[in-house]
Amino acid sequence: MTPLTQPGHYHDIARDLRLPTQAFIGGKAWSAVSGRAFETVNPATGAVLAVVAECDGQDVDMAVAAARRAFNGGAWSRTAPEARKAVLLRLAQSVRDHAEELAVMESLDSGKTIKDCLHEIGTEVPTFFQWYAELIDKTFGKIAPTAPDTLAMVVKEPVGVVGLVLPWNFPLLMAAWKLAPALAAGCSCVLKPAEQTPLTALRLAELASEVGLPDGVLNVVPGDGETTGQAIGRHRDIDVVSFTGSTEVGALFLRYASESNLKPVGLEMGGKSPLLVLEDAAISDDLVGNAVNAAFWNGGQNCSANMRQIVDVRVKDTFLERVLAKTRSLRLGDPLDPETDIGSMVTREHRTRVLGYIDQGRREGARVLAGGGPTAGLAGCFIDPTVFDGVTPDMIIAREEIFGPVLGVIPVDGVEQAVAVARDTDYGLHATVFTKDIDRAFDVAHRLPSGTVSVNVFSEGDVKTPFGGYKRSGSLARDNGTEAMEQYTQTKTIWVNLKTG
Ligand code: NAD
């Protein structure tokens, strides 16, 4: 982890930053064919950071053509595993070397805290490139059992050109979650960052080129969803799409695929994740820290945010008292200050949406115990971390994804009610359970329909463990772990008659 220093240090870096403003296609900076461009804004200040090329279908066509040429040329897709591994290891190191620059860029573009950006970009992103690089020359095919006169090989091949469509909440980390396994597999990529946060993906493409990734293997096409995202979803020469974002847009990608070339679509989507505090749980500093982090990390702009905190009535008062104290200790403000715990919401529109949910909660009869509105004295898109008590499972704030700093306590009586309430959702991305009883922990973990269940900690796992959603949170595809490779490879059987004479 890059050591944190004084805020002035990050402001100095911000002043000197060169921000990428063009798309990246075929190994070069690329102005949109239409000449159009869009502003990307620092939500913590409202200042325009950069004017970035706005790609449309013509640019996506160019990017796909470059990716296809690279794929068919074989300089990446058919190169020796050791050679691909060496490039990705160099990319991991290059991200480490540029971590402060990238982290400041990301913080400015998204309103995320520098503390989180440094951790994600200085530690996690390089880990993803390194881990998948190391996997490349340790992955073997299979020989099927056959009669002696036959050889049946089962081999994995890269799927070809993949479209990667990303959200704004962890811009570079989500890029790494998808790019690292896709590149490790030998695919060529057309990546669309979210229109709110295009900068770090563009810079990453430059770094990848500098460390030797062949031209055309990684193309980045900034632009909006309706135009650029849809052009990727409907492109007939893209073999697979991997998407992370909202459930509504995920559904559109299925439609795009069905109306174009039936490309497989991997979907990582929204959530409404529960955190269960059972009656035997010790309400310790650790539990309270995890509960607060589960709701407020990244300002609650987190697909696996545990907003629904389902707390047994026997421990609820103690839990709430300590959660409120911890919540009040959180610092909001300048995202570039390493002491800041919660930065700005990503845009003014998103802040309005989150504030609308907070008002909705009040109207539905939940009680606001902390926060409940915009942060006084801060001009950017800040919202005070908000704690509701008395949330009931039928309320809209308990059913829809808020994606902001809101923690809602749903009181329950006993483990059966806790599990029933936790299961009562359209989503299934993540769940956390706190209990001292190990048998109960396993039982509840198995009964929760979620892609990840963490016990006595709020965790999404790490690079080694698959991440994805049940129900409306995802498709069968998984990011992370060796499972992620399945999105970017296909299986071929080669059946050989050995008795040719
Ligand atoms: P979003 O669905 O609005 O946008 C995601 C991406 O899709 C963006 O690049 C956007 O430009 C594009 N897009 C938007 N409309 C489109 C359209 N009509 N056609 C094609 N592309 C389109 O999501 P967001 O607001 O950027 O991100 C927040 C959402 O992402 C939340 O729902 C969150 O839960 C989810 N998310 C999920 C995970 C996960 O791993 N499951 C991780 C992070 C975020």
Coordinates of C-alpha atoms and ligand atoms in Angstrom, one line a residue:
M1 CA 0.0 0.0 0.0
T2 CA 1.3 3.4 -0.9
P3 CA 2.0 5.4 2.3
L4 CA -0.4 8.2 2.9
T5 CA 1.0 11.7 3.1
Q6 CA -0.3 15.2 3.6
P7 CA -3.3 16.4 1.5
G8 CA -1.0 19.1 0.0
H9 CA 1.0 16.4 -1.6
Y10 CA -2.0 15.1 -3.6
H11 CA -3.1 18.6 -4.5
D12 CA 0.4 19.2 -5.9
I13 CA 0.0 16.0 -8.0
A14 CA -3.5 17.1 -9.1
R15 CA -2.1 20.5 -10.3
D16 CA 0.6 18.8 -12.5
L17 CA -1.6 16.0 -13.9
R18 CA -1.8 15.4 -17.6
L19 CA -5.3 14.1 -18.2
P20 CA -5.9 11.9 -21.2
T21 CA -8.6 13.3 -23.4
Q22 CA -8.7 11.0 -26.5
A23 CA -9.9 7.5 -27.0
F24 CA -7.3 4.8 -27.4
I25 CA -7.7 2.6 -30.5
G26 CA -5.1 0.4 -32.3
G27 CA -2.3 1.5 -29.9
K28 CA -2.8 5.2 -30.5
A29 CA -4.8 8.2 -29.1
W30 CA -7.9 8.6 -31.2
S31 CA -10.3 11.6 -31.7
A32 CA -13.9 10.6 -32.1
V33 CA -14.8 10.5 -35.9
S34 CA -17.7 12.8 -35.2
G35 CA -15.4 15.3 -33.5
R36 CA -17.7 15.2 -30.5
A37 CA -16.5 15.4 -26.9
F38 CA -18.0 15.5 -23.4
E39 CA -16.9 17.1 -20.2
T40 CA -15.9 15.1 -17.2
V41 CA -16.4 16.9 -13.9
N42 CA -14.9 16.7 -10.4
P43 CA -18.1 16.2 -8.3
A44 CA -16.4 17.4 -5.2
T45 CA -15.9 20.9 -6.6
G46 CA -18.0 21.1 -9.8
A47 CA -14.9 22.0 -11.8
V48 CA -14.6 20.6 -15.4
L49 CA -11.6 18.4 -15.4
A50 CA -11.2 17.5 -19.0
V51 CA -13.1 17.4 -22.3
V52 CA -13.0 13.8 -23.6
A53 CA -13.6 12.2 -27.0
E54 CA -17.2 11.0 -27.2
C55 CA -17.1 7.8 -29.3
D56 CA -20.1 6.5 -31.3
G57 CA -20.7 3.5 -33.4
Q58 CA -18.1 4.6 -36.0
D59 CA -15.4 4.6 -33.4
V60 CA -16.6 1.3 -31.9
D61 CA -16.3 -0.1 -35.4
M62 CA -12.7 1.1 -35.6
A63 CA -11.9 -0.3 -32.2
V64 CA -13.5 -3.7 -33.0
A65 CA -11.6 -3.8 -36.3
A66 CA -8.3 -3.1 -34.5
A67 CA -9.1 -5.7 -31.9
R68 CA -10.0 -8.3 -34.6
R69 CA -6.8 -7.5 -36.5
A70 CA -4.7 -8.0 -33.4
F71 CA -6.5 -11.2 -32.5
N72 CA -6.2 -12.7 -35.9
G73 CA -2.6 -11.6 -36.2
G74 CA -1.8 -13.7 -33.1
A75 CA 0.9 -11.4 -31.6
W76 CA -1.1 -11.7 -28.4
S77 CA -3.7 -14.4 -28.8
R78 CA -1.2 -17.0 -30.0
T79 CA 2.0 -15.9 -28.3
A80 CA 3.8 -18.1 -25.8
P81 CA 2.2 -18.1 -22.4
E82 CA 5.5 -16.8 -20.8
A83 CA 5.5 -13.8 -23.2
R84 CA 1.9 -12.8 -22.2
K85 CA 2.8 -13.3 -18.6
A86 CA 5.9 -11.1 -18.8
V87 CA 3.8 -8.2 -20.3
L88 CA 1.1 -8.4 -17.7
L89 CA 3.7 -8.6 -14.9
R90 CA 5.2 -5.4 -16.3
L91 CA 1.8 -3.8 -16.4
A92 CA 1.2 -4.7 -12.8
Q93 CA 4.5 -3.0 -11.9
S94 CA 3.8 0.0 -14.1
V95 CA 0.5 0.5 -12.2
R96 CA 2.3 0.4 -8.9
D97 CA 4.9 2.9 -10.2
H98 CA 2.1 5.2 -11.3
A99 CA -0.3 4.6 -8.4
E100 CA -0.2 8.1 -7.0
E101 CA -0.9 9.7 -10.4
L102 CA -3.7 7.2 -11.2
A103 CA -5.2 7.5 -7.7
V104 CA -5.3 11.3 -7.8
M105 CA -6.9 11.1 -11.3
E106 CA -9.5 8.7 -10.1
S107 CA -10.3 10.7 -7.0
L108 CA -10.8 13.9 -9.0
D109 CA -12.9 12.1 -11.6
S110 CA -15.2 10.2 -9.2
G111 CA -15.2 12.0 -5.8
K112 CA -13.8 8.8 -4.2
T113 CA -11.4 9.3 -1.3
I114 CA -7.7 9.3 -2.0
K115 CA -7.3 6.7 0.8
D116 CA -9.6 4.2 -1.1
C117 CA -8.1 5.1 -4.5
L118 CA -4.5 4.5 -3.3
H119 CA -5.5 1.2 -1.9
E120 CA -7.5 0.1 -4.9
I121 CA -4.9 1.3 -7.4
G122 CA -1.7 0.9 -5.5
T123 CA -2.5 -2.6 -4.2
E124 CA -5.6 -4.3 -5.7
V125 CA -5.3 -3.4 -9.4
P126 CA -1.6 -4.6 -9.6
T127 CA -2.5 -7.7 -7.7
F128 CA -5.2 -8.6 -10.3
F129 CA -2.7 -8.2 -13.2
Q130 CA -0.1 -10.1 -11.4
W131 CA -2.3 -13.0 -10.3
Y132 CA -3.8 -13.6 -13.8
A133 CA -0.3 -13.2 -15.3
E134 CA 0.9 -16.0 -13.0
L135 CA -2.0 -18.1 -13.9
I136 CA -1.2 -18.1 -17.7
D137 CA 1.6 -20.7 -17.6
K138 CA 0.0 -22.8 -14.9
T139 CA -3.3 -23.7 -16.7
F140 CA -3.4 -27.0 -18.5
G141 CA -5.8 -28.6 -20.9
K142 CA -7.0 -32.2 -20.6
I143 CA -6.6 -35.6 -22.3
A144 CA -9.9 -37.5 -22.2
P145 CA -9.8 -41.3 -21.6
T146 CA -10.2 -43.0 -25.0
A147 CA -9.2 -46.2 -26.7
P148 CA -5.5 -46.5 -27.5
D149 CA -6.0 -45.6 -31.1
T150 CA -7.5 -42.3 -30.3
L151 CA -6.2 -39.1 -28.8
A152 CA -8.9 -36.7 -27.4
M153 CA -7.6 -33.3 -26.3
V154 CA -9.8 -30.8 -24.5
V155 CA -8.2 -27.3 -24.9
K156 CA -9.2 -23.8 -23.9
E157 CA -9.0 -21.1 -26.4
P158 CA -9.5 -17.3 -26.1
V159 CA -13.0 -16.3 -27.2
G160 CA -11.7 -13.5 -29.5
V161 CA -12.8 -9.9 -29.2
V162 CA -14.5 -9.0 -25.9
G163 CA -16.5 -5.9 -25.1
L164 CA -16.1 -4.7 -21.5
V165 CA -18.6 -2.2 -20.2
L166 CA -17.9 -0.7 -16.8
P167 CA -19.6 1.3 -14.0
W168 CA -18.3 4.4 -12.3
N169 CA -18.0 3.3 -8.7
F170 CA -14.6 1.5 -8.8
P171 CA -13.5 2.7 -12.3
L172 CA -10.0 1.2 -12.5
L173 CA -10.6 -1.7 -10.2
M174 CA -13.5 -2.9 -12.3
A175 CA -11.4 -2.4 -15.4
A176 CA -8.7 -4.7 -13.8
W177 CA -11.3 -7.3 -12.7
K178 CA -12.2 -7.8 -16.4
L179 CA -9.1 -6.9 -18.3
A180 CA -6.7 -9.0 -16.3
P181 CA -8.4 -12.4 -17.0
A182 CA -9.4 -11.4 -20.6
L183 CA -5.9 -10.4 -21.5
A184 CA -4.5 -13.4 -19.7
A185 CA -6.8 -15.6 -21.8
G186 CA -5.4 -14.0 -25.0
C187 CA -8.4 -12.0 -26.0
S188 CA -8.4 -8.5 -27.6
C189 CA -10.6 -6.0 -25.7
V190 CA -12.8 -3.0 -26.4
L191 CA -13.4 -1.4 -23.1
K192 CA -16.0 1.3 -22.3
P193 CA -15.5 3.2 -19.1
A194 CA -18.5 4.8 -17.5
E195 CA -19.1 8.3 -18.9
Q196 CA -18.7 9.8 -15.4
T197 CA -15.2 8.4 -14.9
P198 CA -13.3 7.9 -18.2
L199 CA -9.8 9.0 -17.2
T200 CA -8.0 6.2 -15.5
A201 CA -8.9 3.6 -18.1
L202 CA -7.5 5.8 -20.8
R203 CA -4.3 6.2 -18.9
L204 CA -4.1 2.5 -18.2
A205 CA -4.3 1.8 -22.0
E206 CA -1.2 4.1 -22.5
L207 CA 0.7 2.3 -19.7
A208 CA -0.2 -1.1 -21.2
S209 CA 1.1 0.0 -24.6
E210 CA 4.3 1.3 -23.0
V211 CA 5.0 -2.1 -21.4
G212 CA 4.6 -3.9 -24.7
L213 CA 1.0 -4.9 -25.1
P214 CA 0.6 -5.2 -28.9
D215 CA -1.4 -2.5 -30.7
G216 CA -5.1 -3.2 -30.9
V217 CA -5.2 -5.7 -28.0
L218 CA -6.6 -3.0 -25.6
N219 CA -8.9 -0.3 -27.0
V220 CA -10.7 2.2 -24.9
V221 CA -13.8 4.0 -26.2
P222 CA -15.2 6.6 -23.8
G223 CA -18.8 7.7 -24.4
D224 CA -22.3 7.4 -23.1
G225 CA -24.3 4.2 -22.6
E226 CA -27.1 4.7 -25.1
T227 CA -24.6 5.3 -27.9
T228 CA -21.2 3.7 -27.2
G229 CA -22.5 1.0 -24.8
Q230 CA -25.2 0.0 -27.1
A231 CA -22.9 -0.1 -30.1
I232 CA -20.7 -2.6 -28.2
G233 CA -23.7 -4.6 -27.1
R234 CA -25.1 -4.9 -30.7
H235 CA -21.7 -5.3 -32.5
R236 CA -21.7 -8.4 -34.6
D237 CA -18.0 -8.9 -34.5
I238 CA -17.7 -8.8 -30.7
D239 CA -17.7 -12.4 -29.4
V240 CA -18.5 -11.9 -25.7
V241 CA -19.6 -8.9 -23.6
S242 CA -18.8 -8.7 -19.9
F243 CA -20.9 -5.9 -18.2
T244 CA -20.9 -4.5 -14.7
G245 CA -23.6 -2.0 -13.9
S246 CA -27.2 -1.7 -13.0
T247 CA -29.7 -4.5 -13.4
E248 CA -31.8 -2.5 -15.9
V249 CA -28.9 -1.9 -18.2
G250 CA -27.8 -5.5 -17.8
A251 CA -31.1 -6.6 -19.1
L252 CA -30.6 -4.4 -22.2
F253 CA -27.4 -6.2 -23.0
L254 CA -29.3 -9.5 -23.2
R255 CA -31.6 -7.8 -25.6
Y256 CA -28.7 -6.4 -27.7
A257 CA -27.2 -9.9 -27.9
S258 CA -30.4 -11.5 -28.9
E259 CA -31.0 -8.9 -31.6
S260 CA -27.4 -9.2 -33.0
N261 CA -25.1 -12.2 -33.0
L262 CA -26.2 -14.0 -29.8
K263 CA -22.9 -13.3 -28.1
P264 CA -22.7 -14.6 -24.6
V265 CA -23.1 -11.8 -22.0
G266 CA -21.6 -11.9 -18.5
L267 CA -23.6 -9.7 -16.1
E268 CA -22.5 -8.3 -12.7
M269 CA -25.3 -6.1 -11.5
G270 CA -27.0 -4.4 -8.6
G271 CA -27.7 -5.6 -5.1
K272 CA -29.7 -5.0 -1.9
S273 CA -27.4 -7.0 0.4
P274 CA -28.3 -7.9 4.0
L275 CA -26.1 -7.9 7.1
L276 CA -27.5 -10.1 9.8
V277 CA -26.7 -9.6 13.4
L278 CA -28.1 -12.6 15.3
E279 CA -29.0 -12.5 18.9
D280 CA -25.8 -14.2 20.1
A281 CA -23.4 -11.9 18.2
A282 CA -21.0 -9.9 20.4
I283 CA -21.5 -6.2 19.6
S284 CA -17.8 -5.5 19.6
D285 CA -15.8 -2.7 18.0
D286 CA -15.0 -5.1 15.2
L287 CA -18.6 -5.9 14.4
V288 CA -19.6 -2.2 14.6
G289 CA -16.7 -1.2 12.3
N290 CA -17.7 -3.8 9.8
A291 CA -21.4 -2.8 9.9
V292 CA -20.6 0.8 9.3
N293 CA -18.1 0.0 6.6
A294 CA -20.6 -2.4 4.9
A295 CA -23.0 0.5 4.5
F296 CA -20.8 3.6 4.0
W297 CA -17.6 2.3 2.3
N298 CA -17.2 4.3 -1.0
G299 CA -20.1 6.5 0.2
G300 CA -22.4 3.5 -0.1
Q301 CA -21.8 3.5 -3.9
N302 CA -21.0 -0.1 -3.8
C303 CA -22.9 -3.0 -5.5
S304 CA -22.4 -5.2 -2.4
A305 CA -23.2 -2.4 0.2
N306 CA -25.0 -4.1 3.1
M307 CA -27.7 -1.4 3.4
R308 CA -30.3 -3.8 4.9
Q309 CA -29.0 -4.4 8.5
I310 CA -31.2 -7.1 10.0
V311 CA -30.7 -6.9 13.7
D312 CA -32.1 -9.1 16.4
V313 CA -34.3 -7.1 18.9
R314 CA -32.3 -8.5 21.8
V315 CA -29.1 -6.7 20.7
K316 CA -30.6 -3.8 18.6
D317 CA -30.3 -1.0 21.2
T318 CA -26.6 -1.7 21.9
F319 CA -25.9 -2.1 18.2
L320 CA -27.6 1.1 17.2
E321 CA -26.0 3.2 20.0
R322 CA -22.5 2.1 18.9
V323 CA -23.2 2.3 15.1
L324 CA -24.4 5.9 15.7
A325 CA -21.3 6.8 17.6
K326 CA -19.1 5.3 14.9
T327 CA -21.1 7.0 12.1
R328 CA -20.7 10.4 13.8
S329 CA -17.0 9.9 13.9
L330 CA -16.7 9.6 10.1
R331 CA -15.1 12.5 8.3
L332 CA -16.5 13.9 5.1
G333 CA -14.8 16.5 2.9
D334 CA -11.9 17.0 0.5
P335 CA -11.5 13.6 -1.2
L336 CA -7.7 14.4 -1.6
D337 CA -7.3 14.6 2.1
P338 CA -6.0 11.2 3.4
E339 CA -8.0 11.8 6.6
T340 CA -11.3 11.9 4.7
D341 CA -13.5 8.8 5.2
I342 CA -16.3 9.6 2.8
G343 CA -16.0 11.6 -0.4
S344 CA -18.5 13.1 -2.8
M345 CA -21.3 11.3 -4.6
V346 CA -20.3 10.7 -8.2
T347 CA -22.6 13.4 -9.8
R348 CA -25.2 16.0 -8.9
E349 CA -27.9 13.8 -10.5
H350 CA -26.9 10.8 -8.4
R351 CA -26.9 12.9 -5.2
T352 CA -30.4 14.0 -6.0
R353 CA -31.5 10.4 -6.5
V354 CA -30.0 9.3 -3.2
L355 CA -31.6 12.2 -1.3
G356 CA -34.9 11.2 -2.9
Y357 CA -34.6 7.7 -1.3
I358 CA -33.8 9.3 2.0
D359 CA -37.0 11.4 1.8
Q360 CA -38.9 8.3 0.7
G361 CA -37.7 6.5 3.8
R362 CA -39.0 9.3 6.0
R363 CA -42.3 9.3 4.2
E364 CA -42.6 5.5 4.7
G365 CA -42.2 6.0 8.4
A366 CA -38.6 4.9 9.1
R367 CA -36.8 7.1 11.7
V368 CA -33.7 9.0 10.8
L369 CA -31.2 8.7 13.7
A370 CA -28.2 10.3 11.9
G371 CA -27.6 12.3 8.8
G372 CA -30.6 12.5 6.5
G373 CA -29.5 15.2 4.0
P374 CA -26.7 17.1 2.2
T375 CA -23.6 17.8 4.2
A376 CA -23.6 21.4 5.5
G377 CA -20.7 23.6 4.5
L378 CA -19.6 21.5 1.6
A379 CA -20.4 22.7 -1.9
G380 CA -19.8 19.4 -3.8
C381 CA -22.1 16.4 -4.0
F382 CA -21.8 15.3 -0.4
I383 CA -24.4 13.5 1.7
D384 CA -24.2 12.9 5.4
P385 CA -24.0 9.2 6.3
T386 CA -27.6 8.4 7.2
V387 CA -28.9 5.8 9.7
F388 CA -32.5 4.7 9.7
D389 CA -34.2 2.7 12.4
G390 CA -37.6 1.0 12.1
V391 CA -37.2 0.0 8.5
T392 CA -39.7 -2.7 7.5
P393 CA -39.0 -5.3 4.7
D394 CA -41.8 -3.9 2.5
M395 CA -40.5 -0.3 2.4
I396 CA -39.1 0.9 -0.9
I397 CA -35.8 1.8 0.9
A398 CA -35.6 -1.9 1.9
R399 CA -36.3 -3.1 -1.6
E400 CA -34.5 -0.9 -4.1
E401 CA -30.8 -0.2 -4.5
I402 CA -30.0 3.2 -3.1
F403 CA -26.3 3.3 -3.9
G404 CA -25.6 6.0 -1.3
P405 CA -24.5 6.4 2.3
V406 CA -27.7 4.9 3.9
L407 CA -27.8 2.2 6.6
G408 CA -31.3 0.9 7.5
V409 CA -31.9 -1.2 10.6
I410 CA -34.7 -3.8 10.2
P411 CA -35.5 -5.3 13.7
V412 CA -36.2 -9.0 13.8
D413 CA -37.0 -11.6 16.4
G414 CA -34.9 -14.7 16.1
V415 CA -32.8 -16.4 13.4
E416 CA -35.7 -17.7 11.4
Q417 CA -37.2 -14.3 10.9
A418 CA -33.7 -12.9 10.2
V419 CA -33.2 -15.4 7.4
A420 CA -36.7 -14.9 6.0
V421 CA -36.2 -11.1 5.8
A422 CA -32.7 -11.5 4.3
R423 CA -34.0 -13.8 1.6
D424 CA -36.9 -11.5 0.7
T425 CA -35.3 -9.6 -2.1
D426 CA -34.9 -9.7 -5.9
Y427 CA -31.2 -9.4 -5.6
G428 CA -28.5 -11.9 -4.5
L429 CA -25.0 -10.4 -4.7
H430 CA -23.7 -10.4 -1.1
A431 CA -24.7 -11.1 2.5
T432 CA -22.9 -10.9 5.9
V433 CA -23.8 -12.7 9.0
F434 CA -22.6 -12.1 12.5
T435 CA -22.9 -14.9 15.1
K436 CA -20.7 -16.7 17.6
D437 CA -22.3 -20.1 16.8
I438 CA -20.3 -21.8 14.0
D439 CA -23.1 -24.3 13.2
R440 CA -25.6 -21.5 12.8
A441 CA -23.1 -19.5 10.7
F442 CA -22.8 -22.4 8.1
D443 CA -26.5 -23.1 8.2
V444 CA -27.4 -19.4 7.5
A445 CA -24.6 -19.1 4.9
H446 CA -26.1 -22.0 2.9
R447 CA -29.6 -20.7 3.2
L448 CA -28.9 -17.2 1.8
P449 CA -29.2 -17.0 -2.0
S450 CA -26.1 -14.8 -2.6
G451 CA -23.0 -15.1 -4.7
T452 CA -20.9 -14.3 -1.6
V453 CA -21.7 -14.7 2.1
S454 CA -19.1 -13.4 4.6
V455 CA -19.2 -14.6 8.2
N456 CA -18.2 -12.3 11.1
V457 CA -16.6 -9.8 8.7
F458 CA -17.8 -7.7 5.8
S459 CA -15.8 -8.9 2.8
E460 CA -16.1 -9.4 -0.9
G461 CA -13.3 -12.0 -0.9
D462 CA -10.2 -11.3 -3.0
V463 CA -8.7 -12.0 -6.4
K464 CA -8.7 -15.7 -5.7
T465 CA -12.4 -16.1 -5.0
P466 CA -15.2 -15.8 -7.6
F467 CA -17.6 -12.8 -7.3
G468 CA -21.0 -12.5 -8.8
G469 CA -24.7 -12.5 -8.2
Y470 CA -27.6 -14.8 -7.8
K471 CA -31.1 -13.8 -9.0
R472 CA -31.3 -10.2 -10.5
S473 CA -27.7 -9.5 -9.4
G474 CA -26.0 -11.5 -12.1
S475 CA -25.7 -14.2 -14.6
L476 CA -23.8 -17.4 -14.1
A477 CA -20.6 -15.6 -15.1
R478 CA -18.2 -14.7 -12.3
D479 CA -15.5 -12.1 -12.0
N480 CA -12.3 -13.1 -10.1
G481 CA -10.8 -16.4 -9.2
T482 CA -10.1 -19.0 -11.9
E483 CA -13.8 -18.8 -12.6
A484 CA -13.3 -15.5 -14.4
M485 CA -11.3 -17.2 -17.1
E486 CA -14.5 -19.1 -18.2
Q487 CA -16.0 -15.8 -19.5
Y488 CA -13.0 -15.3 -21.8
T489 CA -12.2 -18.8 -23.0
Q490 CA -14.0 -21.4 -24.9
T491 CA -13.6 -25.1 -24.8
K492 CA -12.5 -27.1 -27.9
T493 CA -12.3 -30.9 -28.3
I494 CA -9.6 -32.2 -30.8
W495 CA -10.4 -35.8 -31.6
V496 CA -7.5 -37.6 -33.3
N497 CA -7.4 -41.0 -35.0
L498 CA -3.9 -42.3 -34.2
K499 CA -4.3 -45.3 -36.5
T500 CA -3.9 -43.6 -39.9
G501 CA -1.9 -46.3 -41.7
Ligands
NAD1 P1 -25.2 1.8 -15.3 O1 -25.9 0.5 -15.6 O2 -26.0 3.0 -15.4 O3 -24.0 1.9 -16.3 C1 -23.0 0.9 -16.4 C2 -22.4 1.0 -17.8 O4 -23.4 0.7 -18.8 C3 -21.8 2.4 -18.1 O5 -20.6 2.2 -18.8 C4 -22.9 3.0 -19.0 O6 -22.4 4.0 -19.9 C5 -23.4 1.8 -19.7 N1 -24.8 2.0 -20.1 C6 -25.8 2.8 -19.6 N2 -26.9 2.7 -20.3 C7 -26.7 1.9 -21.3 C8 -27.5 1.5 -22.4 N3 -28.7 1.9 -22.6 N4 -26.9 0.6 -23.3 C9 -25.6 0.2 -23.2 N5 -24.8 0.6 -22.2 C10 -25.4 1.4 -21.2 O7 -24.5 1.6 -13.9 P2 -23.7 2.7 -13.1 O8 -24.6 3.7 -12.6 O9 -22.5 3.1 -13.8 O10 -23.1 1.8 -11.9 C11 -23.9 1.5 -10.8 C12 -24.5 0.1 -10.9 O11 -23.5 -0.9 -11.1 C13 -25.2 -0.3 -9.6 O12 -26.4 -0.9 -9.9 C14 -24.2 -1.3 -9.0 O13 -24.8 -2.2 -8.1 C15 -23.6 -2.0 -10.2 N6 -22.3 -2.6 -9.9 C16 -22.3 -4.0 -9.8 C17 -21.1 -4.6 -9.5 C18 -21.0 -6.1 -9.4 O14 -19.9 -6.6 -9.5 N7 -22.1 -6.8 -9.4 C19 -19.9 -3.8 -9.3 C20 -20.0 -2.4 -9.3 C21 -21.2 -1.8 -9.7

